[in-house]
Coordinates of C-alpha atoms in Angstrom, one line a residue:
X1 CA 124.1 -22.0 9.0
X2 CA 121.4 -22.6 11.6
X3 CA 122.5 -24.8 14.8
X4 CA 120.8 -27.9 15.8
X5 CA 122.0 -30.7 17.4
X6 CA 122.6 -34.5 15.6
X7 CA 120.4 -34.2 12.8
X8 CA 121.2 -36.7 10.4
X9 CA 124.5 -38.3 9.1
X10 CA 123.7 -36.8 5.6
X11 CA 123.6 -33.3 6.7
X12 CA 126.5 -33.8 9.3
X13 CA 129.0 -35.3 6.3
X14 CA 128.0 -31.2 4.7
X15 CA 129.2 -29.8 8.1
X16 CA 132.1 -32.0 8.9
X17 CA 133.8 -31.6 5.7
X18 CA 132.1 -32.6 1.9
X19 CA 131.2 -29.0 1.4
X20 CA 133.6 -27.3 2.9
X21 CA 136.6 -29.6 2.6
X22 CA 135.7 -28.6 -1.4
X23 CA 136.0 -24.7 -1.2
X24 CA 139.8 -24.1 -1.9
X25 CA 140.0 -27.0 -4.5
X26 CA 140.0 -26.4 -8.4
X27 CA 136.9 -27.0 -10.2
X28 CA 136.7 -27.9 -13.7
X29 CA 135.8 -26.5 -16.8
X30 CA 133.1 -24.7 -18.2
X31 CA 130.9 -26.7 -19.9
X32 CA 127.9 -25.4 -22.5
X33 CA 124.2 -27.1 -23.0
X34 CA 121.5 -26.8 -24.7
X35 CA 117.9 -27.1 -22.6
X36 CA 113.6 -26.8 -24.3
X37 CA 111.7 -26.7 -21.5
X38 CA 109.6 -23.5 -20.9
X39 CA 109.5 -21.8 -17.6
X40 CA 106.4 -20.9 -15.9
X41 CA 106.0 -17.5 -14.2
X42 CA 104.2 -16.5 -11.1
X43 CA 100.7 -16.4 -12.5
X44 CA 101.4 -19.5 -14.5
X45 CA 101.9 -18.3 -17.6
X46 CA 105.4 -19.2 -19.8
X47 CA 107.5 -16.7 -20.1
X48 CA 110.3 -18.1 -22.4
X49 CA 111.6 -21.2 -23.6
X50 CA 115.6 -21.8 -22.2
X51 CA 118.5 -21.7 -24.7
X52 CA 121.8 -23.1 -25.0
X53 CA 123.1 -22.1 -21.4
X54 CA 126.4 -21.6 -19.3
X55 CA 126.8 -24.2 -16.6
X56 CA 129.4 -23.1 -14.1
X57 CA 130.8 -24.2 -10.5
X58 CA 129.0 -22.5 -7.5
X59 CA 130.9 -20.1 -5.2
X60 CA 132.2 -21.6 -2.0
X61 CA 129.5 -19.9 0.3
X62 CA 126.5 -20.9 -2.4
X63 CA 127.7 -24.8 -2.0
X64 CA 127.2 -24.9 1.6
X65 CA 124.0 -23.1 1.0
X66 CA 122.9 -25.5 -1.8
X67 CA 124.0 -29.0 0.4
X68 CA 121.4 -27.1 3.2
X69 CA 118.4 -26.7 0.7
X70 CA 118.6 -30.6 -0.4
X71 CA 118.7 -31.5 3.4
X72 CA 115.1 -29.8 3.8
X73 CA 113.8 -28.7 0.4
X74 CA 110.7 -27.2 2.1
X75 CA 112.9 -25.1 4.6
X76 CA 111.2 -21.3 4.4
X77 CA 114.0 -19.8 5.3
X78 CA 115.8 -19.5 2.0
X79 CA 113.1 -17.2 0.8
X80 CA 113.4 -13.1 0.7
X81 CA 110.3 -10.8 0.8
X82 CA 110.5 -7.6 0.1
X83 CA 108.3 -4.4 -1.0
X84 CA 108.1 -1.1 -2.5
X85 CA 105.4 1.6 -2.2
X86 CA 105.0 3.6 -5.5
X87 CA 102.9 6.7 -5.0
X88 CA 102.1 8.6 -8.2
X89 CA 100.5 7.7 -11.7
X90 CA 102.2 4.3 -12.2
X91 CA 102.9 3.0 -15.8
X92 CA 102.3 -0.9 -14.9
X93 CA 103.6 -2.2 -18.5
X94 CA 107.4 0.1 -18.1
X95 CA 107.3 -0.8 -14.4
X96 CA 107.4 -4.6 -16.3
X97 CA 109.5 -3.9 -18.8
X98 CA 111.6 -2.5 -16.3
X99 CA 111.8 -5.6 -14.6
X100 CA 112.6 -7.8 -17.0
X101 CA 115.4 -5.4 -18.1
X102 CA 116.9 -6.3 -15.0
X103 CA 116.8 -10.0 -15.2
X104 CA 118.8 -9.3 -18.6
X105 CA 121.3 -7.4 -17.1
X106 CA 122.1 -9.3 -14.2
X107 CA 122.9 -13.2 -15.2
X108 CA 122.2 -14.1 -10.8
X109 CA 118.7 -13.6 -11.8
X110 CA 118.5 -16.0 -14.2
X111 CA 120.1 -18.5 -12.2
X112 CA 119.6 -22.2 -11.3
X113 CA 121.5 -24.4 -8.9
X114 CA 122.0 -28.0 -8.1
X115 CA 124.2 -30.8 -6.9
X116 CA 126.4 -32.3 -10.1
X117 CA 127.2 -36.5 -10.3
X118 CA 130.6 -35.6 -7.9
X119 CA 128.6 -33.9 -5.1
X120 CA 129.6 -30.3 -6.3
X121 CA 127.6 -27.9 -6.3
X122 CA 126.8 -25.3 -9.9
X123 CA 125.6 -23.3 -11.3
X124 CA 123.0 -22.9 -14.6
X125 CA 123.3 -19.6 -16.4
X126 CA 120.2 -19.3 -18.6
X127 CA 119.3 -16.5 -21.3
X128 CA 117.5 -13.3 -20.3
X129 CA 114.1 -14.4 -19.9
X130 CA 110.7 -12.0 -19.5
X131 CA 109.4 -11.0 -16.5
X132 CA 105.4 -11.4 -16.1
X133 CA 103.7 -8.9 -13.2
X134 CA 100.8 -10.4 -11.9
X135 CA 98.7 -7.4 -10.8
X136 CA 95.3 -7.6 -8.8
X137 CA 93.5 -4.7 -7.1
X138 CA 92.4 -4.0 -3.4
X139 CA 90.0 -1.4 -1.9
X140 CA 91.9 1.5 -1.0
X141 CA 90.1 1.6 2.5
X142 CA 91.3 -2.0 3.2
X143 CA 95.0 -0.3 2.9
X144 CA 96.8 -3.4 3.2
X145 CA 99.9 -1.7 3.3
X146 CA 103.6 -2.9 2.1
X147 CA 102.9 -6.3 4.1
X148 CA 102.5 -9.0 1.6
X149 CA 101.4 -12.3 2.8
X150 CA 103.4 -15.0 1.7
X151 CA 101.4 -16.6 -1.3
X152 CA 100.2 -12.4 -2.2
X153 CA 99.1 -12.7 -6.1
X154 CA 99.4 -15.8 -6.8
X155 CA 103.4 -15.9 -5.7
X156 CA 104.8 -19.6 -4.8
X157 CA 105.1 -20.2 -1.1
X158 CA 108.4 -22.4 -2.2
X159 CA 111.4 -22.3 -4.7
X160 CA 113.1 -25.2 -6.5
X161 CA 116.9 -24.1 -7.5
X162 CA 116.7 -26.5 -10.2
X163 CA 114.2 -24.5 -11.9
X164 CA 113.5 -20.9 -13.1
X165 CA 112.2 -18.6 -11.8
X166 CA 113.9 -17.7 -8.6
X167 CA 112.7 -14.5 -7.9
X168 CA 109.2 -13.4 -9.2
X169 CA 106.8 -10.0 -8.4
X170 CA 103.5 -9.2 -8.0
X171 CA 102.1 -5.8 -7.8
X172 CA 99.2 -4.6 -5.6
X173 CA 97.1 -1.8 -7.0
X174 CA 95.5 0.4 -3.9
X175 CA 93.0 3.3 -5.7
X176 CA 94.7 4.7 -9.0
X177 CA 97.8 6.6 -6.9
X178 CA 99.1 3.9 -4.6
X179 CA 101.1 0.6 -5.7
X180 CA 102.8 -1.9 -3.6
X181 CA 105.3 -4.2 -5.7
X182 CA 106.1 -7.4 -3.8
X183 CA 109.2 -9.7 -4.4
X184 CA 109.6 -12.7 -3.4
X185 CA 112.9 -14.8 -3.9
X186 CA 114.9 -17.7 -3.2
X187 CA 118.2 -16.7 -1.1
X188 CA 120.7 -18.1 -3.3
X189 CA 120.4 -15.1 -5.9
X190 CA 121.7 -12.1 -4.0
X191 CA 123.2 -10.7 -0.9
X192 CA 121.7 -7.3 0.8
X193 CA 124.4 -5.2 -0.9
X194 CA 122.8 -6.6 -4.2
X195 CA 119.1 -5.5 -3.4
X196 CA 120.3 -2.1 -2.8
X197 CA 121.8 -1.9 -6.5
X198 CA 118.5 -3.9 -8.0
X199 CA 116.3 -1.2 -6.5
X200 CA 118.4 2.0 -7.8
X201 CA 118.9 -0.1 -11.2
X202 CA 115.3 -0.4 -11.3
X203 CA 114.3 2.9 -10.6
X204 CA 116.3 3.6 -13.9
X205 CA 114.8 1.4 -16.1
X206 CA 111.4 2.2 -15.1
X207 CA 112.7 6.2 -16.0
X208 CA 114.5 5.2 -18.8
X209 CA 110.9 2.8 -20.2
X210 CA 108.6 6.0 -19.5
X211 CA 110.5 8.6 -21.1
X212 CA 110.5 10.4 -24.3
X213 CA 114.2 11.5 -24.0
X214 CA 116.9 9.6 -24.7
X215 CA 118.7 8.5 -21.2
X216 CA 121.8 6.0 -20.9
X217 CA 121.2 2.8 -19.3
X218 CA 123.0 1.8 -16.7
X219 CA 127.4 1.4 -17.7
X220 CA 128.4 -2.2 -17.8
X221 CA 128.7 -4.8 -14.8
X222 CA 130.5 -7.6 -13.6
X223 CA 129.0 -10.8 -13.4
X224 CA 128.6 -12.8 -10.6
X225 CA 130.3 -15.8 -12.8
X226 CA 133.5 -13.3 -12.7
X227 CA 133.1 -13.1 -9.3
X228 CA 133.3 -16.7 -9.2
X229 CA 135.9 -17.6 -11.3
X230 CA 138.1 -14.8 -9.1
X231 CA 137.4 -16.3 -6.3
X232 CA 138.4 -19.4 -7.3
X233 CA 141.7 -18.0 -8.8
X234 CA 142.3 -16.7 -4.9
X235 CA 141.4 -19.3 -3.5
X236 CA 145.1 -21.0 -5.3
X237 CA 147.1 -18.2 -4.6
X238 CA 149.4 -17.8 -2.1
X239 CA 147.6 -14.8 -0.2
X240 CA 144.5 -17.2 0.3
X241 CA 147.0 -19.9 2.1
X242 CA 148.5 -17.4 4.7
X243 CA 144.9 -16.1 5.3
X244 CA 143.9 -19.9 5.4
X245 CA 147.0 -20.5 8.1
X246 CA 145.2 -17.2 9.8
X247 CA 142.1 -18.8 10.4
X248 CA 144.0 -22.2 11.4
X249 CA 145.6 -20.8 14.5
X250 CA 142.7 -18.2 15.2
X251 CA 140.2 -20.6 15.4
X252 CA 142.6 -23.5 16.9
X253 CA 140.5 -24.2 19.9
X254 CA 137.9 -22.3 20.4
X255 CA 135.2 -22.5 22.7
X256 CA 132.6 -24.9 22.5
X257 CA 129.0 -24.4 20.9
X258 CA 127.5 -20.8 22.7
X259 CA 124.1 -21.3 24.8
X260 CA 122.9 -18.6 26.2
X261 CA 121.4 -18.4 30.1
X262 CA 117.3 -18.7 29.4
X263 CA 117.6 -21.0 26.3
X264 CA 115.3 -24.0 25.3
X265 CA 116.4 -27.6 25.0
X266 CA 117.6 -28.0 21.3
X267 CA 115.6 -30.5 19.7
X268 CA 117.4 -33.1 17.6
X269 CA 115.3 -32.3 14.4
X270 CA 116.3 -28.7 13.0
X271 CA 113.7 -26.1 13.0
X272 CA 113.5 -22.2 11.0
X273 CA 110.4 -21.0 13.1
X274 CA 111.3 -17.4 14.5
X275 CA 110.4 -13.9 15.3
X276 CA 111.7 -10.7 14.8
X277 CA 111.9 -7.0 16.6
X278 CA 112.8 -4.1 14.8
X279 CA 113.8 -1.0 17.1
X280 CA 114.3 2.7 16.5
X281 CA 116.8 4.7 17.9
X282 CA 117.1 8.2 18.2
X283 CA 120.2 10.1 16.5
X284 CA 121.4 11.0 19.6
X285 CA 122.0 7.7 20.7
X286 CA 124.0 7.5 17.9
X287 CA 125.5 10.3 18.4
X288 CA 126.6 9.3 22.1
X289 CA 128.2 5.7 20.8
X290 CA 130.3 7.8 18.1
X291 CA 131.5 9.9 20.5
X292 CA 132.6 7.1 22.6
X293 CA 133.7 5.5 20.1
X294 CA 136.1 8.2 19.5
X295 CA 137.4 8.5 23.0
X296 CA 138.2 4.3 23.0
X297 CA 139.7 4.8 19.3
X298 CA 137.3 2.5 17.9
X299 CA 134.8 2.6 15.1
X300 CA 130.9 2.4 15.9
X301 CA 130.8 -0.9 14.7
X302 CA 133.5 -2.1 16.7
X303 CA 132.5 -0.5 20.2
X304 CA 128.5 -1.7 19.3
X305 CA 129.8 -5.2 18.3
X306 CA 132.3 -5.1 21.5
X307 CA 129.1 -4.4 24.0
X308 CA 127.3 -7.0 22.8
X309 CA 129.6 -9.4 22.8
X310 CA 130.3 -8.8 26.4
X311 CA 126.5 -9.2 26.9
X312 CA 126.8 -12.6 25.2
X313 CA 130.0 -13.5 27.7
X314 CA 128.0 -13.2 30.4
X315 CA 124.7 -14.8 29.0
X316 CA 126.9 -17.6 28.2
X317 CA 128.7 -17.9 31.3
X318 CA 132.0 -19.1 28.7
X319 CA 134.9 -17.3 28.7
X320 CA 135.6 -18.1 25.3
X321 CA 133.4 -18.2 22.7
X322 CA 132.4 -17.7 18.4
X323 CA 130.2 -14.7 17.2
X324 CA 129.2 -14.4 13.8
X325 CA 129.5 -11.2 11.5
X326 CA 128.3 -10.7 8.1
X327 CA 130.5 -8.7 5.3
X328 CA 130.3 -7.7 2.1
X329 CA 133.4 -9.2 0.9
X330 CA 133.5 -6.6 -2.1
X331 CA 137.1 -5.2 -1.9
X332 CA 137.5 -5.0 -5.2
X333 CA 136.1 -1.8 -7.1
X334 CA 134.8 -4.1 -10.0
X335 CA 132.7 -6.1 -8.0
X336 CA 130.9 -2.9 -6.3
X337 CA 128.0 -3.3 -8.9
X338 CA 127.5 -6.8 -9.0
X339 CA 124.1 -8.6 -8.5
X340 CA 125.0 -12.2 -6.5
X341 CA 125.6 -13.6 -3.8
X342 CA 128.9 -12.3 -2.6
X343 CA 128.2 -11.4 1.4
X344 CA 130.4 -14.1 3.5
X345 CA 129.8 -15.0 7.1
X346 CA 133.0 -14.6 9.5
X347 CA 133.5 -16.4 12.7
X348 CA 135.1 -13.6 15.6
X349 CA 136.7 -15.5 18.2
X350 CA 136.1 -13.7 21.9
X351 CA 138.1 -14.0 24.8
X352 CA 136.4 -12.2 27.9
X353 CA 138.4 -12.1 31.6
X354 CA 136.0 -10.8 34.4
X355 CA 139.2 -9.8 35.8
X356 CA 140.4 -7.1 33.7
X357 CA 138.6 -3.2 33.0
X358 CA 135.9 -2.9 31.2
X359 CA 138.3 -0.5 28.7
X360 CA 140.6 -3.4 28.3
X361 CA 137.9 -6.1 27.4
X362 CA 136.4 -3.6 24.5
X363 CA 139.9 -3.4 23.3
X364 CA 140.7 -7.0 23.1
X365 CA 137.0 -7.4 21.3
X366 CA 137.5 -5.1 18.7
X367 CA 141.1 -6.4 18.0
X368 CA 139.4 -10.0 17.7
X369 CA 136.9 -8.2 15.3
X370 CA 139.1 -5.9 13.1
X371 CA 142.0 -9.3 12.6
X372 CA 138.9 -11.2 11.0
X373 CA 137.7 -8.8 9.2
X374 CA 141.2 -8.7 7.7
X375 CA 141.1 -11.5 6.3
X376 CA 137.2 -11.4 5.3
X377 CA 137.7 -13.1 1.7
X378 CA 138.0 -16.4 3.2
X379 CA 134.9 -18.0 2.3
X380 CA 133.0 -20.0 5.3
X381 CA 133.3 -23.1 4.1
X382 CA 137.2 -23.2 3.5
X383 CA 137.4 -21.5 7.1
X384 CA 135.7 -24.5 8.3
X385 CA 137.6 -26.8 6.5
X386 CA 140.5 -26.4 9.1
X387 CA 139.0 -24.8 11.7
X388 CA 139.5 -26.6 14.8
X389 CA 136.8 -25.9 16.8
X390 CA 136.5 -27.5 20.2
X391 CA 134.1 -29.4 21.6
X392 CA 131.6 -28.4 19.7
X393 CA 128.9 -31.4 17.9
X394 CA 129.7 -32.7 15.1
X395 CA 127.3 -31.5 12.2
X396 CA 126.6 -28.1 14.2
X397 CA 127.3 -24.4 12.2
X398 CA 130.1 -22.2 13.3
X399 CA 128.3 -20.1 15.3
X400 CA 124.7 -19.9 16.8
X401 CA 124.7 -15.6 17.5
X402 CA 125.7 -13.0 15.1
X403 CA 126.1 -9.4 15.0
X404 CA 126.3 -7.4 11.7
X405 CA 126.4 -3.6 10.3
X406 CA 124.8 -2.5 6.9
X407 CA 126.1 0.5 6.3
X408 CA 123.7 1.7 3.2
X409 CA 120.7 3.7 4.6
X410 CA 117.5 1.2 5.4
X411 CA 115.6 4.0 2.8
X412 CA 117.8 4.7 -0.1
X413 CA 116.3 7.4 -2.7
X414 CA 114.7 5.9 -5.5
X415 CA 114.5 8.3 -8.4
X416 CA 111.1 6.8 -10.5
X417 CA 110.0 9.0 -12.8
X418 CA 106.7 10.7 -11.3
X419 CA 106.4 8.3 -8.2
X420 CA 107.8 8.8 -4.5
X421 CA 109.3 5.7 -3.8
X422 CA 109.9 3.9 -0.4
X423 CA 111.3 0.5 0.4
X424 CA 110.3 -1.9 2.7
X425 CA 113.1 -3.6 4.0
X426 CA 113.2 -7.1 4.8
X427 CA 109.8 -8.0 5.4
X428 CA 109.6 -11.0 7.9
X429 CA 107.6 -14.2 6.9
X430 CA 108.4 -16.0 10.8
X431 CA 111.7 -18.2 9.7
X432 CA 115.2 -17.1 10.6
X433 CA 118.9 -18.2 10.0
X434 CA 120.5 -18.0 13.0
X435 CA 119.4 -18.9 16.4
X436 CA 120.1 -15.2 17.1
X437 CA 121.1 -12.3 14.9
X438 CA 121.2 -8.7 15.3
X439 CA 121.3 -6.1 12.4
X440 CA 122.5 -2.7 13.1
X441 CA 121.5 -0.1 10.3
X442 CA 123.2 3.5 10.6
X443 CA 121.6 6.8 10.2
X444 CA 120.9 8.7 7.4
X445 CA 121.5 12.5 7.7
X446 CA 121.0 12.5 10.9
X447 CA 117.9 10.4 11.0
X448 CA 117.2 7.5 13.5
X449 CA 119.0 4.6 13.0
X450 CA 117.5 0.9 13.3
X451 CA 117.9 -2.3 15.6
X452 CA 116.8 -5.3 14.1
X453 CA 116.9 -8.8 16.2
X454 CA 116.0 -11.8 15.0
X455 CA 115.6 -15.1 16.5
X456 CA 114.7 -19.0 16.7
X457 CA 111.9 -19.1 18.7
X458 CA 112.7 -23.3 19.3
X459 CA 115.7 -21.6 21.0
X460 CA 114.5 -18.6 22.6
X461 CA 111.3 -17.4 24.7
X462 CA 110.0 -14.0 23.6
X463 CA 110.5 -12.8 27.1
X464 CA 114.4 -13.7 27.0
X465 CA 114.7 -11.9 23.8
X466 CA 113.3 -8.9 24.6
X467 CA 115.0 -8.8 28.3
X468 CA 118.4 -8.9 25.9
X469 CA 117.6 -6.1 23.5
X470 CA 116.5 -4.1 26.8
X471 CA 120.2 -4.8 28.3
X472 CA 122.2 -4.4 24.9
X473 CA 120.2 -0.4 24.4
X474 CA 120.6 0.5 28.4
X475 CA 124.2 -0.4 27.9
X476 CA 124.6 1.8 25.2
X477 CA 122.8 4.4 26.3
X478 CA 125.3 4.1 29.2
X479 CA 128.6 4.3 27.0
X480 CA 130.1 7.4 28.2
X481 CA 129.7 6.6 31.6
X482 CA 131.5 3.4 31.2
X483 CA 133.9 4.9 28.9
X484 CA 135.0 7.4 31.6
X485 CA 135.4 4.4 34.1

């Protein structure tokens, strides 16, 4: 969901219609196959040889995503990194076994995706297969940290979702106490609600692998194929067509596409090339925005979403304008432990009049907010599929900014047996999404709480990012004073 301007007929057909016109249509049957071909893990090794296997339609969101990868198969962007430091007196063959108990209890790891004969996008659900740890060794002066580089031990710089494996780890030995495990995986397998669970799930394993006593494994999942076939089911059901007719007249001629003040020329061929900053905040500015919060009878989301969008207004100079936000789309309880990619983008529509008080413009913002999020298990693609979105370029994405919460802590607590465990979240490899996106992680018992921004860097000059983040904190800092205007 990138923008760009006219890149292509083939990828403007995606954006106009093909993919999304498909989302709220009834796909077929089910359909079983048998496939021998072995599957060669991240050191080059085999690591099984497939079985018969479950082919299955792909999610809406997943089909969009899928059309996107076959535009540019060498697009970086679809990868994840991310790393956990182990401290302690590691057990290297549980902390495998451990790994590959995961990939057997959730099917999305074990999953392959392409394009069928029709131009619909599946799914391949293939047997539990076994999970090889590449491990190499560094001087423990060096300290390389959690960083990995992209190709770390022997990891592929690239992904085919035709082919297994998707996601694949490689584990960094620093003197006989200290262990970095790197993942590396393609984008399609899970959302950032899912890592959260994979990283408490494997924390279990690993306990349950190295110890003597007898401990349950985890209770029994969903499957992201459920999740599928539900959404499917909803997407013919009659509460799907009035939020459909929801999104018609929300969206019925919105502004056109939103360029902020400072921005590059687009260039007509796409681009993923970015940065990132990462901020820390201090409780107490947290502590400020919830009580302002409070006095506007808003949430902390709302009010921090509201600001920035009425730093975007005026950056944009447009009175009416698109800003993306990310949810986790998991309203049902039985979906709450499932490993996929469930997370769907939502369009908020903004309407800002200089003219009115400040009070009344973060009103009017959050209402715009809290109506989408209402009707949040739209997917993208059917939203698009009768959005009417005006003057905007054919073949460009829905929006160009976003603005999302996630509300698990940054550092969850990872119980491994003997080890203190500590995430590394996100780790940035210099390609991006969006052609701005900001990521607001709450605190933890009354820690700090993070700011993380994002950004195209064929878009944006560093120094116009950064003047942006310096507005968007001073602003909030400033709450209370503006509240009491």
């Amino acid at each position: 969901m990138d923008p760009e301007e006219n890149i292509g007929s083939r990828r403007n057909k995606h954006w106009s219609g093909h993919a999304a016109g498909r989302a709220a249509a009834k796909i077929g049957e089910h359909i079983a196959f048998t496939e021998r071909s072995p599957i060669p893990g991240p050191a080059g090794g085999l690591e099984c040889i497939l079985h018969p296997a479950s082919i299955v339609p792909a999610p809406s969101n997943l089909e969009v995503l899928i059309h996107e990868h076959n535009y540019d198969p060498a697009d970086t962007a679809d990868q994840a990194h991310s790393a956990l430091v182990l401290k302690g007196r590691l057990d290297v063959v549980a902390l495998e076994a451990a790994l590959s108990d995961l990939v057997a209890r959730h099917e999305a790891l074990r999953t392959t995706y392409r394009v069928d004969a029709n131009g619909g996008a599946v799914q391949t659900i293939h047997p539990p297969w076994t999970a090889i740890l590449h491990v190499d060794k560094v001087d423990a002066g060096a300290r390389p940290g959690a960083t990995p580089a992209p190709a770390a031990g022997g990891m592929p710089v690239q992904f085919d979702p035709e082919k297994l494996p998707l996601i694949c780890w490689s584990l960094t030995e620093i003197g006989d106490t200290e262990h970095v495990l790197r993942q590396v995986e393609h984008r399609f397998l899970h959302d950032e609600w899912s890592s959260k669970i994979l990283k408490r799930e494997l924390a279990h394993f690993y306990t349950i692998r190295t110890s003597a006593k007898h401990r349950p494994s985890p209770p029994d999942c969903s499957q992201f194929r459920k999740f599928c076939a539900h959404e499917r089911h909803w997407l013919n059901s009659h509460a799907c067509k009035k939020s459909i007719n929801f999104w018609r007249d929300y969206l019925r001629g919105a502004g056109a596409l939103l360029e902020l003040r400072g921005a590059k020329h687009r260039s007509a061929k796409k681009t993923f090339g970015g940065k990132q900053r990462r901020l820390s905040l201090p409780y107490s500015n947290w502590a400020l925005i919830g009580a302002a919060a409070e006095r506007l009878r808003v949430t902390p989301f709302q009010l921090m979403f509201s600001v920035f969008s009425e730093l975007v207004g005026e950056l944009s100079g447009t009175s009416d304008f698109l800003i993306g936000t990310e949810v986790a789309n998991r309203a049902q309880s039985e979906f709450h432990d499932t490993v996929g990619m469930i997370a769907n983008l939502l369009p908020v529509r903004l309407r800002r009049d200089e003219g009115e008080p400040w009070r009344t413009r973060m009103a009017k913002y959050a209402g715009s907010l809290q109506q989408a999020l209402a009707h949040e298990a739209v997917p993208l693609p059917a939203i698009m599929a009768v959005a009417d979105l005006h003057g905007r370029r054919v073949g460009t994405p829905p929006v160009q900014v976003c603005f999302s919460f996630h509300r698990a802590p940054a550092r969850d607590e990872l119980p491994f047996a003997g080890l203190n465990a500590e995430a590394v979240e996100q780790v940035h490899y210099g390609s991006v999404k969006h052609e701005l996106a900001v990521t607001v992680t709450p605190p933890a018992a009354g820690g700090d709480f993070s700011l993380v921004v994002a950004y195209n860097t064929s878009v944006y000059y560093d120094a116009i990012v950064d003047a942006v983040i310096g507005d968007y904190v001073r602003r909030l800092a400033a709450l209370n004073e503006a509240v009491g205007r």
